[in-house]
CSV table of C-alpha atoms and ligand atoms in Angstrom, one decimal:
chain,number,residue,atom,x,y,z
A,1,MET,CA,389.4,176.0,179.8
A,2,TYR,CA,387.9,175.1,183.2
A,3,LEU,CA,387.6,177.1,186.4
A,4,CYS,CA,389.1,175.5,189.4
A,5,ASN,CA,388.9,176.5,193.1
A,6,PHE,CA,391.4,175.0,195.5
A,7,ASN,CA,389.7,173.7,198.6
A,8,TYR,CA,392.1,173.7,201.4
A,9,HIS,CA,389.9,171.6,203.7
A,10,SER,CA,389.8,168.6,201.5
A,11,MET,CA,393.1,169.3,199.7
A,12,THR,CA,391.3,168.8,196.3
A,13,LYS,CA,389.9,171.2,193.7
A,14,SER,CA,386.3,172.0,193.0
A,15,ILE,CA,385.3,172.8,189.4
A,16,SER,CA,382.5,174.6,187.6
A,17,GLY,CA,381.4,173.5,184.1
A,18,PHE,CA,382.9,170.0,184.4
A,19,SER,CA,379.8,168.5,182.7
A,20,ARG,CA,380.4,170.6,179.6
A,21,LEU,CA,384.0,169.4,179.1
A,22,SER,CA,384.8,166.8,176.5
A,23,LYS,CA,385.5,163.3,177.7
A,24,SER,CA,389.3,163.7,177.2
A,25,LYS,CA,389.3,167.0,179.0
A,26,LYS,CA,387.4,165.4,181.9
A,27,ILE,CA,390.1,162.7,182.1
A,28,ASP,CA,392.9,165.4,181.9
A,29,TRP,CA,391.3,167.2,184.9
A,30,ILE,CA,390.9,164.0,186.9
A,31,VAL,CA,394.5,162.9,186.2
A,32,ASP,CA,396.0,166.4,186.8
A,33,THR,CA,394.0,166.8,190.1
A,34,TYR,CA,394.2,163.4,191.6
A,35,PHE,CA,396.8,161.3,190.0
A,36,THR,CA,399.9,163.5,189.7
A,37,ASN,CA,401.9,160.6,191.4
A,38,ASN,CA,400.3,157.8,189.4
A,39,LYS,CA,401.7,157.7,185.9
A,40,ASN,CA,399.4,154.8,185.0
A,41,ALA,CA,396.1,156.4,185.8
A,42,LYS,CA,395.3,157.6,182.2
A,43,LYS,CA,396.4,154.2,180.8
A,44,ILE,CA,394.2,152.3,183.2
A,45,ILE,CA,391.2,154.6,182.4
A,46,LYS,CA,391.7,154.1,178.6
A,47,GLN,CA,392.5,150.4,178.8
A,48,TYR,CA,388.8,149.7,179.5
A,49,TRP,CA,387.5,151.7,176.5
A,50,ASN,CA,385.9,149.5,173.9
A,51,THR,CA,387.7,149.5,170.5
A,52,ASP,CA,384.3,149.6,168.8
A,53,GLU,CA,383.7,153.4,168.9
A,54,GLN,CA,380.0,153.1,168.4
A,55,LEU,CA,379.7,150.6,171.3
A,56,GLN,CA,381.8,152.9,173.5
A,57,SER,CA,379.7,155.9,172.7
A,58,LEU,CA,376.6,153.9,173.6
A,59,HIS,CA,378.1,153.2,177.0
A,60,ASP,CA,379.3,156.7,177.4
A,61,GLU,CA,375.7,157.9,177.1
A,62,PHE,CA,374.1,155.5,179.6
A,63,ILE,CA,375.2,157.9,182.4
A,64,GLU,CA,376.8,161.3,182.8
A,65,ASN,CA,380.5,162.3,183.0
A,66,THR,CA,381.6,158.8,181.8
A,67,ILE,CA,385.3,158.4,181.6
A,68,THR,CA,385.6,154.7,181.1
A,69,ASN,CA,383.8,151.4,181.6
A,70,TYR,CA,383.7,149.4,184.9
A,71,TYR,CA,383.6,145.7,184.0
A,72,LEU,CA,381.9,143.0,186.0
A,73,PRO,CA,382.3,139.4,184.9
A,74,LEU,CA,379.2,137.9,183.3
A,75,GLY,CA,379.0,134.2,184.3
A,76,VAL,CA,376.4,131.6,183.6
A,77,ALA,CA,374.8,129.0,185.9
A,78,PRO,CA,373.4,126.0,183.9
A,79,ASN,CA,370.9,123.3,184.8
A,80,PHE,CA,368.1,125.4,186.4
A,81,LEU,CA,364.9,123.4,185.9
A,82,ILE,CA,362.1,125.9,186.6
A,83,ASN,CA,358.5,124.7,186.2
A,84,GLY,CA,359.7,122.0,183.9
A,85,THR,CA,361.8,124.3,181.6
A,86,LEU,CA,365.6,124.2,181.7
A,87,HIS,CA,367.4,127.5,182.0
A,88,THR,CA,371.0,128.7,182.0
A,89,ILE,CA,371.0,131.8,184.1
A,90,PRO,CA,373.3,134.8,183.4
A,91,MET,CA,374.9,136.3,186.4
A,92,ALA,CA,376.9,139.6,186.6
A,93,ILE,CA,378.8,139.7,189.8
A,94,GLU,CA,382.4,140.3,191.1
A,95,GLU,CA,382.4,137.7,194.0
A,96,SER,CA,384.0,134.3,193.5
A,97,SER,CA,382.0,131.2,194.4
A,98,VAL,CA,378.5,132.7,193.8
A,99,VAL,CA,378.1,131.3,190.3
A,100,ALA,CA,379.6,128.0,191.3
A,101,ALA,CA,377.2,127.8,194.3
A,102,ALA,CA,374.2,128.6,192.1
A,103,SER,CA,375.3,126.0,189.6
A,104,LYS,CA,375.8,123.4,192.3
A,105,ALA,CA,372.3,124.0,193.8
A,106,ALA,CA,370.8,124.0,190.3
A,107,LYS,CA,372.4,120.6,189.5
A,108,PHE,CA,371.3,119.2,192.9
A,109,TRP,CA,367.7,120.1,192.4
A,110,LEU,CA,367.6,119.1,188.7
A,111,ASP,CA,367.5,115.5,189.9
A,112,ARG,CA,364.8,116.2,192.4
A,113,GLY,CA,362.1,117.8,190.3
A,114,GLY,CA,363.6,121.2,190.0
A,115,PHE,CA,362.2,124.5,191.2
A,116,LYS,CA,358.5,125.5,191.2
A,117,ALA,CA,357.8,129.2,190.9
A,118,ASP,CA,354.6,131.2,190.8
A,119,VAL,CA,353.8,134.9,190.5
A,120,ILE,CA,351.3,135.8,193.2
A,121,SER,CA,350.6,139.4,192.2
A,122,THR,CA,352.1,142.2,189.9
A,123,THR,CA,350.7,145.4,191.4
A,124,LYS,CA,353.0,148.5,191.4
A,125,ILE,CA,352.4,151.7,193.4
A,126,GLY,CA,352.8,155.4,193.0
A,127,GLN,CA,351.8,158.4,195.2
A,128,VAL,CA,351.1,162.1,195.0
A,129,HIS,CA,352.0,163.5,198.4
A,130,PHE,CA,350.2,166.8,199.2
A,131,LYS,CA,349.1,169.1,201.9
A,132,TYR,CA,345.6,170.3,202.6
A,133,PHE,CA,344.5,172.0,205.9
A,134,GLY,CA,340.8,172.4,205.2
A,135,ASN,CA,337.7,170.4,206.0
A,136,LYS,CA,338.3,166.7,205.5
A,137,GLU,CA,334.7,165.8,204.5
A,138,LYS,CA,335.0,168.4,201.7
A,139,LEU,CA,338.3,166.8,200.5
A,140,ILE,CA,336.6,163.4,200.4
A,141,SER,CA,333.7,164.7,198.3
A,142,PHE,CA,336.2,166.6,196.1
A,143,PHE,CA,338.2,163.4,195.6
A,144,ASN,CA,335.1,161.4,194.6
A,145,GLU,CA,334.4,163.9,191.8
A,146,LEU,CA,338.1,164.2,190.9
A,147,LYS,CA,338.8,160.4,190.5
A,148,PRO,CA,337.2,160.0,187.0
A,149,ALA,CA,339.1,163.1,185.8
A,150,LEU,CA,342.4,161.6,187.0
A,151,PHE,CA,341.7,158.5,184.8
A,152,LYS,CA,340.5,160.7,181.9
A,153,GLU,CA,343.3,163.2,181.9
A,154,THR,CA,346.0,160.5,181.8
A,155,GLU,CA,344.4,158.7,178.9
A,156,ASN,CA,347.1,159.9,176.4
A,157,ILE,CA,349.7,158.3,178.7
A,158,THR,CA,347.9,155.1,179.5
A,159,GLN,CA,346.2,154.2,176.2
A,160,ASN,CA,348.9,151.9,174.9
A,161,MET,CA,349.4,150.2,178.2
A,162,VAL,CA,345.6,149.7,178.5
A,163,LYS,CA,345.5,148.2,175.0
A,164,ARG,CA,348.1,145.6,176.2
A,165,GLY,CA,346.0,144.8,179.2
A,166,GLY,CA,347.6,147.1,181.9
A,167,GLY,CA,347.2,150.6,183.1
A,168,ILE,CA,346.0,152.4,186.3
A,169,LYS,CA,344.2,149.9,188.6
A,170,ASP,CA,342.9,152.2,191.2
A,171,ILE,CA,343.4,155.6,192.9
A,172,GLU,CA,342.7,156.1,196.6
A,173,LEU,CA,342.8,159.2,198.8
A,174,LYS,CA,344.8,158.4,201.9
A,175,ASP,CA,344.6,160.5,205.1
A,176,LYS,CA,348.1,160.7,206.7
A,177,THR,CA,347.3,163.5,209.1
A,178,HIS,CA,348.0,161.3,212.1
A,179,LYS,CA,351.7,161.3,210.9
A,180,ILE,CA,352.1,164.9,209.6
A,181,GLU,CA,349.6,167.7,210.0
A,182,GLY,CA,347.8,168.3,206.7
A,183,TYR,CA,349.4,165.4,204.9
A,184,PHE,CA,347.3,163.4,202.4
A,185,GLN,CA,348.1,161.2,199.4
A,186,LEU,CA,346.7,160.1,196.2
A,187,HIS,CA,347.8,156.4,196.4
A,188,ALA,CA,347.6,154.8,193.0
A,189,THR,CA,348.1,151.2,191.9
A,190,PHE,CA,349.3,150.2,188.4
A,191,GLU,CA,349.7,147.1,186.2
A,192,THR,CA,352.7,147.7,184.0
A,193,LEU,CA,353.0,144.2,182.4
A,194,ASP,CA,356.5,143.6,181.0
A,195,ALA,CA,357.8,147.1,181.8
A,196,MET,CA,359.3,147.9,185.2
A,197,GLY,CA,357.1,150.9,184.8
A,198,ALA,CA,358.9,153.7,186.5
A,199,ASN,CA,358.5,156.2,183.6
A,200,PHE,CA,354.9,155.3,183.0
A,201,ILE,CA,354.0,155.6,186.7
A,202,ASN,CA,355.8,158.8,187.2
A,203,SER,CA,354.2,160.4,184.1
A,204,CYS,CA,350.7,159.4,185.3
A,205,LEU,CA,351.5,160.8,188.8
A,206,GLU,CA,352.7,164.1,187.5
A,207,GLN,CA,349.5,164.4,185.5
A,208,PHE,CA,347.4,163.5,188.6
A,209,SER,CA,349.2,166.3,190.4
A,210,LYS,CA,348.3,168.8,187.8
A,211,THR,CA,344.7,167.7,187.6
A,212,LEU,CA,344.4,167.7,191.4
A,213,LYS,CA,345.6,171.3,191.6
A,214,GLU,CA,343.6,172.6,188.7
A,215,LYS,CA,340.3,170.9,189.7
A,216,ALA,CA,340.8,172.1,193.3
A,217,GLN,CA,340.9,175.7,192.1
A,218,ASN,CA,337.5,175.3,190.5
A,219,TYR,CA,335.8,173.2,193.2
A,220,VAL,CA,332.9,175.4,194.4
A,221,ALA,CA,332.6,173.8,197.8
A,222,PHE,CA,336.2,174.7,198.8
A,223,ASP,CA,336.8,178.1,200.3
A,224,GLU,CA,339.7,180.2,198.9
A,225,GLU,CA,342.4,178.6,201.2
A,226,GLU,CA,341.1,175.1,200.7
A,227,LYS,CA,341.6,175.6,196.9
A,228,ASP,CA,345.3,175.9,197.3
A,229,ILE,CA,346.3,172.3,197.5
A,230,ASP,CA,350.1,172.1,198.0
A,231,VAL,CA,351.6,169.2,196.1
A,232,ILE,CA,354.9,168.2,197.7
A,233,MET,CA,355.9,165.5,195.2
A,234,SER,CA,354.7,162.8,192.8
A,235,ILE,CA,356.7,159.6,192.6
A,236,LEU,CA,356.4,155.9,192.3
A,237,SER,CA,357.1,153.7,195.3
A,238,ASN,CA,359.8,151.1,195.0
A,239,TYR,CA,358.1,149.2,197.8
A,240,VAL,CA,355.9,146.7,196.0
A,241,PRO,CA,354.7,144.1,198.5
A,242,GLU,CA,352.0,143.2,196.0
A,243,CYS,CA,354.4,142.5,193.2
A,244,LEU,CA,355.2,139.1,194.7
A,245,VAL,CA,356.7,135.9,193.5
A,246,LYS,CA,357.1,132.5,195.3
A,247,ALA,CA,359.7,129.9,194.4
A,248,GLU,CA,360.2,126.5,196.2
A,249,VAL,CA,362.0,123.2,196.2
A,250,SER,CA,361.0,120.0,198.0
A,251,CYS,CA,362.1,116.4,198.2
A,252,PRO,CA,361.9,113.4,200.6
A,253,ILE,CA,364.5,113.9,203.3
A,254,SER,CA,366.2,110.7,202.4
A,255,GLU,CA,367.2,112.2,199.0
A,256,LEU,CA,368.8,115.2,200.5
A,257,ALA,CA,372.3,113.9,201.0
A,258,GLU,CA,372.7,111.3,198.2
A,259,GLY,CA,376.3,110.9,197.1
A,260,THR,CA,377.7,112.3,200.4
A,261,ASP,CA,378.5,110.9,203.8
A,262,ILE,CA,376.1,113.5,205.5
A,263,ASP,CA,373.1,112.1,207.4
A,264,PRO,CA,370.1,113.5,205.5
A,265,TYR,CA,367.9,113.7,208.6
A,266,GLU,CA,370.6,115.6,210.6
A,267,PHE,CA,371.2,117.8,207.6
A,268,ALA,CA,367.5,118.6,207.1
A,269,ASP,CA,367.1,119.4,210.8
A,270,LYS,CA,370.2,121.7,211.0
A,271,PHE,CA,369.1,123.4,207.7
A,272,VAL,CA,365.7,124.2,209.1
A,273,GLN,CA,367.2,125.4,212.4
A,274,ALA,CA,369.6,127.7,210.4
A,275,VAL,CA,366.6,129.2,208.6
A,276,GLN,CA,364.7,129.6,211.9
A,277,ILE,CA,367.7,131.5,213.4
A,278,ALA,CA,367.6,133.9,210.4
A,279,GLU,CA,363.8,134.3,210.9
A,280,VAL,CA,364.2,135.6,214.5
A,281,GLU,CA,367.8,137.0,214.7
A,282,PRO,CA,368.4,140.2,212.6
A,283,TYR,CA,372.2,139.9,212.9
A,284,ARG,CA,372.0,136.6,211.2
A,285,ALA,CA,369.1,137.5,208.9
A,286,VAL,CA,371.1,140.3,207.3
A,287,THR,CA,373.9,137.9,206.3
A,288,HIS,CA,371.4,135.2,205.3
A,289,ASN,CA,369.6,137.7,203.0
A,290,LYS,CA,372.9,139.0,201.7
A,291,GLY,CA,373.5,135.4,200.5
A,292,VAL,CA,370.0,135.4,198.8
A,293,MET,CA,370.8,138.8,197.2
A,294,ASN,CA,374.1,137.3,195.8
A,295,GLY,CA,371.9,135.4,193.4
A,296,ILE,CA,369.2,138.0,192.9
A,297,ASP,CA,371.4,141.0,192.3
A,298,ALA,CA,373.6,139.1,189.8
A,299,VAL,CA,370.6,138.2,187.6
A,300,VAL,CA,369.0,141.6,188.1
A,301,LEU,CA,372.2,143.3,186.8
A,302,ALA,CA,372.7,140.8,184.0
A,303,THR,CA,369.2,141.5,182.7
A,304,GLY,CA,369.6,145.3,182.9
A,305,ASN,CA,367.2,145.9,185.9
A,306,ASP,CA,367.5,148.4,188.7
A,307,PHE,CA,369.2,146.5,191.5
A,308,ARG,CA,369.0,149.5,193.9
A,309,ALA,CA,365.2,149.5,193.6
A,310,ILE,CA,365.1,145.7,194.2
A,311,GLU,CA,367.5,145.9,197.2
A,312,ALA,CA,365.5,148.7,198.8
A,313,CYS,CA,362.2,146.9,198.4
A,314,VAL,CA,363.4,143.5,199.4
A,315,HIS,CA,364.9,144.8,202.7
A,316,ALA,CA,361.8,146.8,203.5
A,317,TYR,CA,359.8,143.6,202.9
A,318,ALA,CA,362.1,141.6,205.1
A,319,SER,CA,361.2,144.1,207.9
A,320,ARG,CA,357.5,144.2,207.3
A,321,ASN,CA,356.6,142.6,210.6
A,322,GLY,CA,358.6,145.0,212.6
A,323,SER,CA,361.9,143.2,212.8
A,324,TYR,CA,364.3,142.3,210.0
A,325,SER,CA,363.9,138.7,209.1
A,326,SER,CA,364.8,135.9,206.7
A,327,LEU,CA,363.5,136.1,203.1
A,328,THR,CA,363.5,132.3,202.9
A,329,HIS,CA,361.7,129.6,204.9
A,330,ALA,CA,362.1,125.9,205.4
A,331,SER,CA,360.1,123.0,206.9
A,332,VAL,CA,360.3,119.3,207.5
A,333,GLU,CA,356.9,117.6,207.5
A,334,ASN,CA,356.1,113.9,206.9
A,335,ASP,CA,359.6,113.1,205.9
A,336,GLN,CA,359.4,115.8,203.3
A,337,PHE,CA,361.9,118.7,203.1
A,338,LYS,CA,360.6,122.0,201.8
A,339,PHE,CA,362.5,125.3,201.2
A,340,TRP,CA,360.9,128.4,199.7
A,341,ILE,CA,361.2,132.1,199.2
A,342,GLU,CA,358.4,134.7,198.8
A,343,ILE,CA,359.8,138.0,197.6
A,344,PRO,CA,358.6,141.3,195.9
A,345,LEU,CA,360.4,141.9,192.6
A,346,ALA,CA,359.4,144.8,190.2
A,347,LEU,CA,361.3,143.7,187.1
A,348,GLY,CA,361.1,144.7,183.4
A,349,THR,CA,362.0,142.9,180.2
A,350,VAL,CA,361.1,145.8,178.0
A,351,GLY,CA,362.3,149.5,178.2
A,352,GLY,CA,365.2,150.9,180.0
A,353,LEU,CA,368.5,149.1,179.3
A,354,THR,CA,366.8,146.0,178.0
A,355,SER,CA,366.9,147.0,174.4
A,356,LEU,CA,370.1,149.1,174.6
A,357,HIS,CA,372.8,147.2,176.3
A,358,PRO,CA,374.1,144.4,174.0
A,359,LEU,CA,374.9,142.1,176.9
A,360,VAL,CA,371.5,142.7,178.5
A,361,LYS,CA,369.9,141.7,175.2
A,362,LEU,CA,372.0,138.6,175.0
A,363,SER,CA,371.2,137.7,178.6
A,364,LEU,CA,367.5,138.0,177.9
A,365,GLU,CA,367.9,135.9,174.8
A,366,LEU,CA,369.7,133.3,176.8
A,367,LEU,CA,366.6,133.2,179.1
A,368,HIS,CA,364.3,132.6,176.1
A,369,LYS,CA,363.2,136.3,176.0
A,370,PRO,CA,361.2,136.1,179.2
A,371,THR,CA,358.1,138.1,180.1
A,372,ALA,CA,358.5,140.2,183.3
A,373,GLN,CA,356.6,137.4,185.2
A,374,ASP,CA,359.0,134.8,183.8
A,375,LEU,CA,361.9,136.9,184.9
A,376,MET,CA,360.4,137.3,188.4
A,377,LYS,CA,360.3,133.5,188.7
A,378,ILE,CA,363.9,133.1,187.4
A,379,VAL,CA,365.3,135.7,189.8
A,380,ALA,CA,363.5,134.4,192.8
A,381,VAL,CA,364.8,130.9,192.0
A,382,ALA,CA,368.4,132.3,191.7
A,383,GLY,CA,368.0,133.8,195.2
A,384,LEU,CA,366.6,130.5,196.6
A,385,ALA,CA,369.3,128.4,195.0
A,386,GLN,CA,372.1,130.7,196.3
A,387,ASN,CA,370.7,130.5,199.8
A,388,PHE,CA,370.4,126.8,199.6
A,389,ALA,CA,374.1,126.4,198.6
A,390,ALA,CA,375.3,128.8,201.3
A,391,LEU,CA,373.2,127.1,204.0
A,392,ARG,CA,374.2,123.7,202.8
A,393,SER,CA,377.9,124.7,203.2
A,394,LEU,CA,377.3,126.5,206.5
A,395,THR,CA,375.6,123.6,208.2
A,396,THR,CA,378.0,120.9,206.9
A,397,THR,CA,381.6,121.8,205.9
A,398,GLY,CA,381.5,125.5,206.8
A,399,ILE,CA,381.6,128.3,204.2
A,400,GLN,CA,385.3,128.8,203.9
A,401,LYS,CA,386.2,125.5,202.3
A,402,GLY,CA,384.2,126.1,199.1
A,403,HIS,CA,384.5,129.8,199.1
A,404,MET,CA,388.3,129.8,199.4
A,405,LYS,CA,388.5,127.0,196.8
A,406,MET,CA,386.9,129.4,194.4
A,407,HIS,CA,388.9,132.4,195.7
A,408,LEU,CA,392.2,130.6,195.1
A,409,LYS,CA,392.7,132.0,191.6
A,410,ASN,CA,392.2,135.6,192.9
A,411,ILE,CA,394.9,135.1,195.5
A,412,LEU,CA,397.2,133.7,192.9
A,413,ASN,CA,396.5,136.7,190.6
A,414,GLN,CA,397.2,139.0,193.5
A,415,PHE,CA,400.7,137.5,193.6
A,416,GLN,CA,401.0,137.7,189.8
A,417,ALA,CA,401.4,133.9,189.6
A,418,THR,CA,402.6,132.6,186.2
A,419,GLU,CA,400.5,130.1,184.3
A,420,GLU,CA,403.0,127.4,185.4
A,421,GLU,CA,402.8,128.4,189.0
A,422,LYS,CA,399.0,128.5,188.8
A,423,THR,CA,398.8,125.0,187.4
A,424,LYS,CA,401.1,123.6,190.1
A,425,LEU,CA,399.3,125.4,193.0
A,426,LEU,CA,395.8,124.6,191.8
A,427,GLU,CA,396.8,120.9,191.7
A,428,GLN,CA,398.4,121.2,195.2
A,429,PHE,CA,395.3,122.8,196.8
A,430,LYS,CA,392.9,120.2,195.3
A,431,ASP,CA,393.5,118.2,198.5
A,432,GLN,CA,394.5,121.0,200.9
A,433,VAL,CA,392.4,123.6,202.7
A,434,VAL,CA,392.8,127.0,201.0
A,435,THR,CA,393.7,129.9,203.4
A,436,HIS,CA,395.3,133.1,202.4
A,437,SER,CA,398.4,132.3,204.5
A,438,ALA,CA,398.7,128.7,203.2
A,439,VAL,CA,398.6,130.0,199.6
A,440,VAL,CA,401.2,132.7,200.3
A,441,GLU,CA,403.5,130.1,201.9
A,442,ALA,CA,403.1,127.8,199.0
A,443,ILE,CA,403.9,130.5,196.5
A,444,GLU,CA,407.0,131.5,198.4
A,445,LYS,CA,408.1,127.9,198.7
A,446,LEU,CA,407.6,127.4,195.0
A,447,ARG,CA,409.5,130.5,194.1
A,448,SER,CA,412.4,129.8,196.4
B,1,LIG,P1,382.2,121.6,195.5
B,1,LIG,O1,381.3,120.5,196.1
B,1,LIG,O2,383.6,121.6,196.0
B,1,LIG,O3,382.1,121.5,194.0
B,1,LIG,O4,381.4,122.9,195.9
B,1,LIG,P2,382.5,120.4,193.0
B,1,LIG,O5,383.8,120.6,192.5
B,1,LIG,O6,382.2,119.0,193.6
B,1,LIG,O7,381.4,120.6,191.8
B,1,LIG,C1,380.0,120.4,192.0
B,1,LIG,C2,379.3,121.4,191.2
B,1,LIG,O8,379.4,122.7,191.7
B,1,LIG,C3,379.7,121.5,189.7
B,1,LIG,O9,379.1,120.6,188.9
B,1,LIG,C4,379.2,122.9,189.4
B,1,LIG,O10,377.9,123.0,189.1
B,1,LIG,C5,379.5,123.7,190.7
B,1,LIG,P3,379.8,120.2,187.5
B,1,LIG,O11,379.9,121.5,186.7
B,1,LIG,O12,381.2,119.7,187.8
B,1,LIG,O13,378.9,119.3,186.9
B,1,LIG,N1,380.9,124.2,190.6
B,1,LIG,C6,381.4,125.1,189.8
B,1,LIG,N2,380.8,125.8,188.8
B,1,LIG,C7,381.6,126.7,188.1
B,1,LIG,N3,382.9,126.9,188.3
B,1,LIG,C8,383.5,126.2,189.3
B,1,LIG,C9,382.8,125.3,190.1
B,1,LIG,N4,383.0,124.5,191.1
B,1,LIG,C10,381.9,123.8,191.4
B,1,LIG,N5,384.8,126.4,189.5
B,1,LIG,C11,381.1,125.3,196.0
B,1,LIG,C12,382.1,124.2,195.7
B,1,LIG,C13,381.8,126.6,196.0
B,1,LIG,C14,380.1,125.3,194.8
B,1,LIG,C15,380.3,125.0,197.3
B,1,LIG,O14,381.2,124.9,198.3
B,1,LIG,C16,379.3,126.0,197.7
B,1,LIG,O15,378.2,126.0,197.2
B,1,LIG,N6,379.6,126.9,198.6
B,1,LIG,C17,378.8,128.0,199.0
B,1,LIG,C18,379.5,129.2,198.4
B,1,LIG,C19,378.7,130.5,198.6
B,1,LIG,O16,377.6,130.6,199.1
B,1,LIG,N7,379.3,131.6,198.1
B,1,LIG,C20,378.7,132.9,198.3
B,1,LIG,C21,379.7,133.8,198.9
B,1,LIG,S1,379.7,133.6,200.6
B,1,LIG,C22,378.5,134.8,201.0
B,1,LIG,O17,378.6,135.9,200.6
B,1,LIG,C23,377.2,134.5,201.6
B,1,LIG,C24,377.1,133.9,203.0
B,1,LIG,O18,377.7,134.7,204.0
B,1,LIG,C25,375.6,133.9,203.2
B,1,LIG,C26,375.1,133.2,204.5
B,1,LIG,O19,375.9,133.4,205.5
B,1,LIG,O20,374.0,132.7,204.4
B,1,LIG,C27,377.6,132.5,203.0
């Protein structure tokens, strides 16, 4: 039995003890509360269960209160030549034309030397935020004595990471009292190798916090009030401007438009101007970067990484100079076209979902079991390729032509077109511009 309270303001019910109900009782409650007029609700929920019960229970346990699975298509974009190695990149995304665009850009650059990518740095960050209202000089002396103990007392957490070549790189005391009275930080940097490192970093930080408080209690130079350091929280930062990767493509301008009737010099010029606009105009930069993230998020998801952390970090990085700006850059010099991205990406290829989700494992296998640094390069390249494809369309044909061409099947599905109708209409729209109204008109005509 569950306890329900009717909430007259929202016209729905609240419930206590929901988390302790069985999956089927949770579904009953949802259906009885929200879907009294939708007889299909339970069927839809159950339609997405996996018939393999073990696999379903694995998915049930990834999160809490699971009632079903939410599918995204997993597509692949072949022909990515990165630092001389060919890759087929897995992409999990719901939006049509993204995988096609990535594939088209990959194929284009395959014949022009491919993508070059380099990891610039791999430093992650975590902070203990605390309050101290005493004498600052005493705090600095205390910190200098404390620092070796911070390393020592986290040895049980760090020893395996250290053996592999990672661990805590440094710990600094940061004075933030100009922002909030009494606010200081232990600002620590970490090398977490192939792990994204969130658990490792947070465990170290929580131990730092304990050590900080305990040692302060016994620090003889502190007076009684100074001993009571107030730790507010200990948590990693998802902002990792020093976990940075660069990817680029370049070719002689004359090779930019082979096989098309576009003038390569005009194209290069317009392309560079389009990037310049995104560098200075935040309204454009957001859409420009959304196009970059089409590629990045899709690979991040397919490889079981945390796309919210990546998104939050990337957009903070895009604003690092005080105004939101483009993540990619382009230049034309000495008849050479160059297009590049420099982006912070804290990714993992071990831990988390990487060894749990069968499709994540498969995606990583498809990518030749990359190290975290390899994956940083692949993800940055996917973002750059995506942006190249979008800008190429935007500065030549316009985006709608290709996008709607890919979206055509979705429109046909919306109208429950039969296989026969689909074949006829796909053929018809091969030489006709796809718009929603043109497709609707064509379906109606066919059906009449
Ligand atoms: P197209 O020239 O009509 O394609 O481009 P094509 O039929 O000539 O095929 C060329 C290649 O494209 C193919 O080579 C594939 O690699 C790929 P092939 O396999 O034949 O050797 N390709 C496909 N791959 C898989 N399935 C397909 C498929 N079709 C082509 N069905 C295309 C069509 C859509 C690729 C092109 O117009 C394009 O790149 N458009 C850009 C699309 C885009 O950026 N979409 C993202 C969504 S829009 C958005 O959210 C972001 C945006 O606002 C960002 C911004 O403003 O910067 C645009």
